[in-house]
Short mmCIF file of C-alpha atoms in Angstrom, two decimals:
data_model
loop_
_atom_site.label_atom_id
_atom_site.label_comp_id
_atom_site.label_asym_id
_atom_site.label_seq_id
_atom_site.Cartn_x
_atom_site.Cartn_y
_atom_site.Cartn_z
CA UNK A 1 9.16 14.84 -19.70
CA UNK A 2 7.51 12.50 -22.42
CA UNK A 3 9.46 10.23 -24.27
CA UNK A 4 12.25 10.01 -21.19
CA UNK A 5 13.71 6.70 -22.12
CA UNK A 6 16.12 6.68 -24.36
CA UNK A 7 19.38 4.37 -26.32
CA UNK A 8 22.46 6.19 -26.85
CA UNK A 9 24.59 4.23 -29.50
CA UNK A 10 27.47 6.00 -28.19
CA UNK A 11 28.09 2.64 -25.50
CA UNK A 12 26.25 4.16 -23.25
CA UNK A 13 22.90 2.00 -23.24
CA UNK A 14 19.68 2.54 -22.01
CA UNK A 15 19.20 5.87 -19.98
CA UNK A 16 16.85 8.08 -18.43
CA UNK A 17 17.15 11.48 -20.40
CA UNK A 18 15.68 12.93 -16.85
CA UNK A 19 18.57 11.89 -15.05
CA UNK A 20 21.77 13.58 -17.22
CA UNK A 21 23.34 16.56 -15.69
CA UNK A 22 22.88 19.51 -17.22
CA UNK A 23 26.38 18.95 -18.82
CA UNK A 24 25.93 15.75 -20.05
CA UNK A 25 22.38 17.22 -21.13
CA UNK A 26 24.00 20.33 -23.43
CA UNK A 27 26.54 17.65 -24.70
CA UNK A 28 23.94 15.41 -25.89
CA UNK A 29 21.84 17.99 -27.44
CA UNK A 30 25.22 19.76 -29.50
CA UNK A 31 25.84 15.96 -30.93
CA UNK A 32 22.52 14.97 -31.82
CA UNK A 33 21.86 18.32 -33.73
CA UNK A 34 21.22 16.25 -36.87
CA UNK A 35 19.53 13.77 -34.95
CA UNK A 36 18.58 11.18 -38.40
CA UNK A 37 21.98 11.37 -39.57
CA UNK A 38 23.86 11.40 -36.69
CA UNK A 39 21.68 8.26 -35.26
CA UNK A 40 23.01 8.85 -31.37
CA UNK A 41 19.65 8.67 -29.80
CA UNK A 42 17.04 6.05 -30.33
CA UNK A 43 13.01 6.00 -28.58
CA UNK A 44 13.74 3.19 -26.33
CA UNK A 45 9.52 2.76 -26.25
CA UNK A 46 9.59 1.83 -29.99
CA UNK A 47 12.34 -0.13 -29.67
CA UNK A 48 11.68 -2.27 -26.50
CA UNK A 49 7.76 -2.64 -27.54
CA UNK A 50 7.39 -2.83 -31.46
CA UNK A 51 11.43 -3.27 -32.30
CA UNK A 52 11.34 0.06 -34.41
CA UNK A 53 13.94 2.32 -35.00
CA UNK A 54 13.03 5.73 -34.57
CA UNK A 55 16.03 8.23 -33.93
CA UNK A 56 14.91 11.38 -31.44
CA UNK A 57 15.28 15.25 -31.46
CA UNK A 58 16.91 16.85 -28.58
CA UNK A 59 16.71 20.49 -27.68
CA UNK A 60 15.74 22.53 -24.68
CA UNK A 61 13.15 25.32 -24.59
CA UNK A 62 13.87 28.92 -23.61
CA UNK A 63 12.39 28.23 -20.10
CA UNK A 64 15.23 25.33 -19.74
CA UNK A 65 12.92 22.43 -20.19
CA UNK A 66 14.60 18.96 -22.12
CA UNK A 67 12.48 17.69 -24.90
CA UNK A 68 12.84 14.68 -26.74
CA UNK A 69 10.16 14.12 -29.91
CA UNK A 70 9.79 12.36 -32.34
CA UNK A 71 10.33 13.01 -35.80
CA UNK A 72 7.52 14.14 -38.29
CA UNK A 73 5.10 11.84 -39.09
CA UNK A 74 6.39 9.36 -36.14
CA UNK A 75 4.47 8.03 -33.46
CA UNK A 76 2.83 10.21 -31.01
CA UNK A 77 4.85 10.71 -27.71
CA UNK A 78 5.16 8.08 -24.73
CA UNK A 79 4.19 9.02 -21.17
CA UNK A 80 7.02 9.36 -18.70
CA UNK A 81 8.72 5.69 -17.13
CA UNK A 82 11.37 5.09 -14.72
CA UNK A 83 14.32 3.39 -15.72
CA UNK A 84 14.06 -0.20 -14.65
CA UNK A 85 16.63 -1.21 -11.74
CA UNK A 86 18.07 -4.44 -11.08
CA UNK A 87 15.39 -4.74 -8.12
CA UNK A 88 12.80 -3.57 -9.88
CA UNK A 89 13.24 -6.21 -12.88
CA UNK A 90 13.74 -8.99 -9.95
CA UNK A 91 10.61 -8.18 -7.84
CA UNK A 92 8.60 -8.51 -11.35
CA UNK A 93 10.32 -11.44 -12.03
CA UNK A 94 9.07 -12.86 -8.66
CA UNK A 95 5.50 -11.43 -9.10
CA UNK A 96 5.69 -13.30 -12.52
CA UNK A 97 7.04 -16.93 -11.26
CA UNK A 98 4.87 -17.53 -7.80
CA UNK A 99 1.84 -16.03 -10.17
CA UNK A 100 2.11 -18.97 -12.63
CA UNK A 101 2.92 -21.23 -10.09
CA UNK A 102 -0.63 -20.76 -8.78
CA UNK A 103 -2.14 -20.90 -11.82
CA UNK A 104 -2.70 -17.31 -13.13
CA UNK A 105 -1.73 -16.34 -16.37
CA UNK A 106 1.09 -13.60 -16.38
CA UNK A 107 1.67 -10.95 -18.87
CA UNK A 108 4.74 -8.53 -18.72
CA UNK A 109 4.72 -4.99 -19.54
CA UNK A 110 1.55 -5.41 -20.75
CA UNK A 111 -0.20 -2.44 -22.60
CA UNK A 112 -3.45 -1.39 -22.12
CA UNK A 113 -6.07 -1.74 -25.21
CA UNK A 114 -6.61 1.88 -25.37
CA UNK A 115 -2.51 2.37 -25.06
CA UNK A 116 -2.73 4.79 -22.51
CA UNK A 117 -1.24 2.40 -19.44
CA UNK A 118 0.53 -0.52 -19.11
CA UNK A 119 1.38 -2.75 -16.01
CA UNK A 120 4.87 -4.04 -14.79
CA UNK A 121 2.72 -7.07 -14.45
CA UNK A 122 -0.71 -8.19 -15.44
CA UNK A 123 -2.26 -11.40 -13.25
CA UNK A 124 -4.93 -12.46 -14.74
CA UNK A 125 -7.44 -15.09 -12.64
CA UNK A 126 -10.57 -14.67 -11.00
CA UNK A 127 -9.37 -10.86 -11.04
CA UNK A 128 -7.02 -9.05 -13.42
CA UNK A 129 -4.62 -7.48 -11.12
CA UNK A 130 -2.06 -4.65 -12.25
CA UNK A 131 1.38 -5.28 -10.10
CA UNK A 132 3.53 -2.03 -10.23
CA UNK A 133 6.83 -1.87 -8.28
CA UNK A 134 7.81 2.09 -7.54
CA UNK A 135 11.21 2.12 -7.13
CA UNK A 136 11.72 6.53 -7.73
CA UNK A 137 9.57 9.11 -6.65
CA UNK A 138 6.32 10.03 -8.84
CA UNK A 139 7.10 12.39 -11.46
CA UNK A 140 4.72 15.30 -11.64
CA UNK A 141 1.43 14.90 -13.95
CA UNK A 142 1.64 11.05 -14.14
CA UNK A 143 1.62 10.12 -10.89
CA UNK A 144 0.07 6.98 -8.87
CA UNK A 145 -3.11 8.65 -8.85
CA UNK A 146 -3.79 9.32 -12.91
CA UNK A 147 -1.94 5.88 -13.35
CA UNK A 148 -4.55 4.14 -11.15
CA UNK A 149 -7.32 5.73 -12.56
CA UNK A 150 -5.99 4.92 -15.95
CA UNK A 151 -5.76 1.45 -15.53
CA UNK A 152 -8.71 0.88 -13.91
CA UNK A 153 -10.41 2.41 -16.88
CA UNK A 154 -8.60 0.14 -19.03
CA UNK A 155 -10.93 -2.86 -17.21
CA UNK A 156 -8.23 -3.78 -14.39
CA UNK A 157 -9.87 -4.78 -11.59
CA UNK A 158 -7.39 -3.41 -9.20
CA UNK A 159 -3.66 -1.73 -9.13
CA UNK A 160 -1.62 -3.59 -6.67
CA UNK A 161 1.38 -0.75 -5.85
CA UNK A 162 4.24 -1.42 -4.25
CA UNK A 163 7.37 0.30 -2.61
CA UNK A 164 10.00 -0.85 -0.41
CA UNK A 165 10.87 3.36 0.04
CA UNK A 166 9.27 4.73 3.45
CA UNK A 167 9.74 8.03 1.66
CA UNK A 168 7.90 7.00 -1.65
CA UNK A 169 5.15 5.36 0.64
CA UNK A 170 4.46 8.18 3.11
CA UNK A 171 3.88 10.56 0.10
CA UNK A 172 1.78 8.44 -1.75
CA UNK A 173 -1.30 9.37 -2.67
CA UNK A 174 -2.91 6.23 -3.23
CA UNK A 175 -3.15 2.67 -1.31
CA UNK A 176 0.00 1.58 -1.35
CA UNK A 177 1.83 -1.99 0.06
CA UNK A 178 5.72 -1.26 1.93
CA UNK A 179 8.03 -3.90 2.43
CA UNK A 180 11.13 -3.58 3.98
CA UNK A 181 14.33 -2.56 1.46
CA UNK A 182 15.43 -5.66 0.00
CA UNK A 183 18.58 -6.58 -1.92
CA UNK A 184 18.41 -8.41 -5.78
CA UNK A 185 19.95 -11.78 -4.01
CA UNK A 186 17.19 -11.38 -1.49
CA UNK A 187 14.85 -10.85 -3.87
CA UNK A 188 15.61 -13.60 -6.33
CA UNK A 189 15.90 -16.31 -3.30
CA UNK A 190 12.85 -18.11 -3.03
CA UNK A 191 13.06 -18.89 0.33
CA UNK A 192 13.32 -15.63 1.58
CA UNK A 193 10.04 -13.99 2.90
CA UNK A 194 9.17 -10.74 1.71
CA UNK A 195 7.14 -9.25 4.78
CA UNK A 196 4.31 -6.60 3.77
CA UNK A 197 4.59 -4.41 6.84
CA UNK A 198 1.86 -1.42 5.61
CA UNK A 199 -0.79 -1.17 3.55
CA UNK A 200 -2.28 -4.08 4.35
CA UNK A 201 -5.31 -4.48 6.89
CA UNK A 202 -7.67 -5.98 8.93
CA UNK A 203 -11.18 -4.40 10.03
CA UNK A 204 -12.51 -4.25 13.50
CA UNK A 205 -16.25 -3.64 14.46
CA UNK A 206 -17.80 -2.98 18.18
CA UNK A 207 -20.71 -1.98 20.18
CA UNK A 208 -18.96 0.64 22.09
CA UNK A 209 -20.16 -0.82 25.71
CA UNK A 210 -18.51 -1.39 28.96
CA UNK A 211 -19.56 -5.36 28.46
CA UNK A 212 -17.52 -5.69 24.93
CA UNK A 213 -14.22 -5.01 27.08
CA UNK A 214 -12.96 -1.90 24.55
CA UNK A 215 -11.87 1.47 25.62
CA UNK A 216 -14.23 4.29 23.82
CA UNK A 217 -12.69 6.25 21.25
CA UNK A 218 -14.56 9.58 22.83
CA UNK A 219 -13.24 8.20 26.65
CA UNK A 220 -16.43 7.46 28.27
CA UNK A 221 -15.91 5.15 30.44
CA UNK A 222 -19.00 2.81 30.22
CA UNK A 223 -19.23 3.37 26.28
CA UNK A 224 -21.03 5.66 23.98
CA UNK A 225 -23.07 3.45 23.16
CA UNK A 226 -22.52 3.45 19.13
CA UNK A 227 -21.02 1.04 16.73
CA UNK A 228 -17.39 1.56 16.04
CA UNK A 229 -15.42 0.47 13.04
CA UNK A 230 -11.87 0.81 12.53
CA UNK A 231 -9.05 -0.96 10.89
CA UNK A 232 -5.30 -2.04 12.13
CA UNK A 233 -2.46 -2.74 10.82
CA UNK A 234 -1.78 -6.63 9.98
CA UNK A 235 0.77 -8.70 7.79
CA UNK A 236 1.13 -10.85 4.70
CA UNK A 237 4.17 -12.09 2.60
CA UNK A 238 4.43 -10.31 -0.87
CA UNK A 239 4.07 -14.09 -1.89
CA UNK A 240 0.37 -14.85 -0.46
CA UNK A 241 -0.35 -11.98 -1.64
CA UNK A 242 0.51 -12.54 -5.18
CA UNK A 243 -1.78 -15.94 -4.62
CA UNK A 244 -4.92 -14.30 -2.93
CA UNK A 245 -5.35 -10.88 -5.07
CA UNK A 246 -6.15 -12.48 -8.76
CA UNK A 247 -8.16 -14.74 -6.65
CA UNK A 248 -10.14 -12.33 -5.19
CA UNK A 249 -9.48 -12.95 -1.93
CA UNK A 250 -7.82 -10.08 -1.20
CA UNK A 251 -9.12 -6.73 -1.82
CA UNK A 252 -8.39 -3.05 -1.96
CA UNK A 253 -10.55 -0.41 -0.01
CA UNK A 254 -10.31 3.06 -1.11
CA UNK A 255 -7.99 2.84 -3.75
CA UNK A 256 -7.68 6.33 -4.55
CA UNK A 257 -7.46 7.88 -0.84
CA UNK A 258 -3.79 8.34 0.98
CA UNK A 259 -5.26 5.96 3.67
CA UNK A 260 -6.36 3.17 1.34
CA UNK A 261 -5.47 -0.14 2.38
CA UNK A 262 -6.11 -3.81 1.11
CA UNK A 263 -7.74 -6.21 3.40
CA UNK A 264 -9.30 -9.99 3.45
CA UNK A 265 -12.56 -10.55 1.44
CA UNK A 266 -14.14 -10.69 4.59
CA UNK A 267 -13.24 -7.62 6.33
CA UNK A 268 -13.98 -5.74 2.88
CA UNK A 269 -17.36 -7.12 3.44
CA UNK A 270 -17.16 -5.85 6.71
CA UNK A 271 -16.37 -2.48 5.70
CA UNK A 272 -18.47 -2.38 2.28
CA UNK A 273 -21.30 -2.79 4.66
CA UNK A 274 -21.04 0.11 6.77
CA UNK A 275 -19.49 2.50 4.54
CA UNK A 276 -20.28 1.06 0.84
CA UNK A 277 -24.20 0.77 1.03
CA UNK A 278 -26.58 3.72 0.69
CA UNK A 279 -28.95 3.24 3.38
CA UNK A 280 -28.69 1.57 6.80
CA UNK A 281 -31.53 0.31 9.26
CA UNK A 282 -32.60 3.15 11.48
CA UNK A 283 -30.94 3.54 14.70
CA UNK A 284 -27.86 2.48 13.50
CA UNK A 285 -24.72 5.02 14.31
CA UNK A 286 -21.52 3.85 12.57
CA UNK A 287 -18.56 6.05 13.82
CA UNK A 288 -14.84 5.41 11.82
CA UNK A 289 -11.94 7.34 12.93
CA UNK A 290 -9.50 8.71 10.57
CA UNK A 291 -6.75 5.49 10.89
CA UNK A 292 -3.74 9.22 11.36
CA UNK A 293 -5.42 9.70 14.41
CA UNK A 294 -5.20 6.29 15.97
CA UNK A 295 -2.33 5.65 17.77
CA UNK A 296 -1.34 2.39 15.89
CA UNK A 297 -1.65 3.78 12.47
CA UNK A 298 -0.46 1.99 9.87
CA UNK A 299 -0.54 1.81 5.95
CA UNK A 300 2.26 2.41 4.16
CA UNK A 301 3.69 4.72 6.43
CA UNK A 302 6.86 4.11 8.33
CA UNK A 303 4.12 3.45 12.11
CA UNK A 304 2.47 0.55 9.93
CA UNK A 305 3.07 -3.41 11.83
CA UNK A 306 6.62 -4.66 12.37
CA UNK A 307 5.37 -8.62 11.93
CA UNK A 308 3.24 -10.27 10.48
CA UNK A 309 1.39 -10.60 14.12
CA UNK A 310 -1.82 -8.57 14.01
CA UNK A 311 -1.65 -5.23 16.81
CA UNK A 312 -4.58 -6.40 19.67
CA UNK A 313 -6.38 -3.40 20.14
CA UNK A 314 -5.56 -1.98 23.83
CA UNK A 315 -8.48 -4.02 26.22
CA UNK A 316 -10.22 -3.28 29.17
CA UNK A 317 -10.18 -6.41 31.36
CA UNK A 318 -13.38 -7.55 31.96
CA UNK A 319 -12.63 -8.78 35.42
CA UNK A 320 -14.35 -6.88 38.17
CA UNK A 321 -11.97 -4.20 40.56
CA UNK A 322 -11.21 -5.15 44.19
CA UNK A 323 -14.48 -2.32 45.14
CA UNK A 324 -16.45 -4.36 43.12
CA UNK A 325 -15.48 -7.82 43.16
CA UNK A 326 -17.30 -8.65 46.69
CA UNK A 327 -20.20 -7.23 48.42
CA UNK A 328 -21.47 -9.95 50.66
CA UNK A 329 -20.25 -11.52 53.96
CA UNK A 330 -17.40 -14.11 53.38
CA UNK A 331 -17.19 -15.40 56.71
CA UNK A 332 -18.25 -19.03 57.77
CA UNK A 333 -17.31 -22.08 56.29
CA UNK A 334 -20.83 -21.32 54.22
CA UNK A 335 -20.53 -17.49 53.39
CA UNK A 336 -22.55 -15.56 55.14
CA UNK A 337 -24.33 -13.24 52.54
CA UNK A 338 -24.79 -10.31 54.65
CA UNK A 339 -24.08 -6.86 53.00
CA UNK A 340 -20.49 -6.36 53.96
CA UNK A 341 -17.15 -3.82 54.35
CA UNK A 342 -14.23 -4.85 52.94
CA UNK A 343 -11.82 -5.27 56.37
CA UNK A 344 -8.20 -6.25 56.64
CA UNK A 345 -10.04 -10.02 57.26
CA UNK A 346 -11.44 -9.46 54.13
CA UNK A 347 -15.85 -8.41 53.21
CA UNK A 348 -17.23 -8.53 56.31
CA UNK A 349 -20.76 -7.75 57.86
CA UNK A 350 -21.64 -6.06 61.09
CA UNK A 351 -21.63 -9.25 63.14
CA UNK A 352 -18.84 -10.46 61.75
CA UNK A 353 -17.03 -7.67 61.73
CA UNK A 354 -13.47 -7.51 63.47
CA UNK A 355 -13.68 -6.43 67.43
CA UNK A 356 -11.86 -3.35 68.88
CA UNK A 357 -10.53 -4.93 72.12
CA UNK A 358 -11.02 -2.50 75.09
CA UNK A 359 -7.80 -1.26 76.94
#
């Protein structure tokens, strides 16, 4: 539905037309049948952006859709916005005050040039970074994925989203930062750490050989012999990363893919360099696993890192087995050398061996 936000006059305030039961819907649209004179419902866009007054139609089409327009000659319809919740408006207002305390220049609500985006928070610094808290679900045809394309064409360098809903996270579409859910006193208090637990990180690169210590993705034991590059889940505070991403020290990787994920400058490096470039040296095999079939995967879905501690990969100690640790004679206060048998005694040779003592 366009033009979803709405003020009733009736002492109701500002509501999402979306959200009225059907009820509530058919008595809204019988009162506001002579929508100018009866002034009940007001374009809360116009209102909260430009502080105009224009009062909306409401009627229902024969297939049962709600419309709210406009009248003739008004402005041109607004794209569909969730209501703002008391979380919402505090986890802006947070993005907002540790931005300027680093130095970047904040802008609320800020409206694209070309009008057709705006961000729940512009940073502007090195980067200009679009913050958007998603508190509801994506509503059909202006979802994360037009919005990030959208605002991206309207010169932001990136769209930082950003859920503390497991459900809103494992269906987005797009690279998407989860924190854990989080109260308005939480929120608001300074001192409390807002933990980014998926969505955000780090790249790992290896020669797949017995020597580097890995296991092999394909379960050869002494490596396939190609380079591997994967990435794992890892951890950073809502706060650092309101300080690194205008700064450019942070950075998203496939923003428009289900399994983006931001990362450190210098794991984006890593990654722009074996996926971003359009030619490699010959010889070189780069294999990357699709991070839903790793066992640790991460993200923003719910299996993403419970700390801020980064998940070791799972190792291969390099430390020699018992068959292979000793093949030479121990015995003698100065070992022996021989080619030996390991023996209860320990690695043995034939002259040192232990003696079967006759009956």
């Amino acid at each position: 539905m366009h033009n979803n936000l709405i003020y009733l006059t009736d002492g109701r305030g500002k509501v999402d037309a979306t959200e009225l039961s059907d009820i509530r819907w058919a008595q809204l649209v019988a009162n506001n049948r002579d929508s100018t004179r009866r002034r009940l419902v007001k374009c809360a866009w116009c209102w909260d952006e430009d502080r105009v007054t224009h009062w909306m139609k409401t009627y229902s089409r024969n297939n049962g859709a709600r419309v709210i327009s406009h009248q003739p000659g008004e402005s041109a319809d607004h794209p569909y916005l969730a209501l703002e919740s008391d979380e919402h408006k505090a986890y802006c207002d947070r993005v907002e005050r540790v931005g300027v305390a680093e130095g970047f220049h904040a802008r609320r609500e800020d409206r694209a040039d070309d009008g057709r985006t705006r961000s729940d928070v512009l940073l502007i610094g090195a980067r200009h970074v679009s913050y958007e808290m998603q508190h509801s679900p994506f509503k059909q045809g202006y979802g994360a994925t037009e919005r990030t394309r959208r605002s991206l064409a309207a010169k932001r360098d990136a769209v930082a989203w950003h859920t503390d809903s497991p459900s809103i996270a494992d269906g987005a579409r797009i690279a998407m930062l989860r924190s854990n859910p989080a109260r308005r006193p939480q929120i608001e208090n300074p001192r409390y750490q807002l933990r980014i637990l998926g969505g955000f990180r780090k790249v790992r690169v290896w020669d797949c050989t017995a020597s580097e210590g890995f296991r092999c993705p394909e379960g050869l034991r002494a490596g396939c012999g190609t380079t591997h590059v994967e990435s794992e889940p890892s951890g950073i505070t809502l706060d650092d990363f309101i300080r690194q991403a205008p700064a450019g020290l942070v950075l998203p990787v496939r923003p428009l893919d289900r399994l983006g994920f931001w990362t450190t400058i210098q794991d984006h490096q890593t990654w722009m360099d074996h996926f971003g470039e359009p030619s490699r040296p010959r010889g070189t095999v780069v294999q990357s696993r699709r991070q839903s079939q790793q066992p640790a995967d991460g993200h923003s879905r719910r299996s993403a890192a419970k700390d801020h501690a980064p998940v070791l990969p799972r190792q291969r100690t390099n430390r020699p087995s018992t068959a292979q640790a000793a093949k030479s004679c121990e015995a003698g206060s100065a070992a022996c050398g021989e080619p030996a048998r390991l023996y209860p005694g320990g690695w043995l040779c034939e002259t040192h061996r232990p003696q079967r003592l006759s009956p």
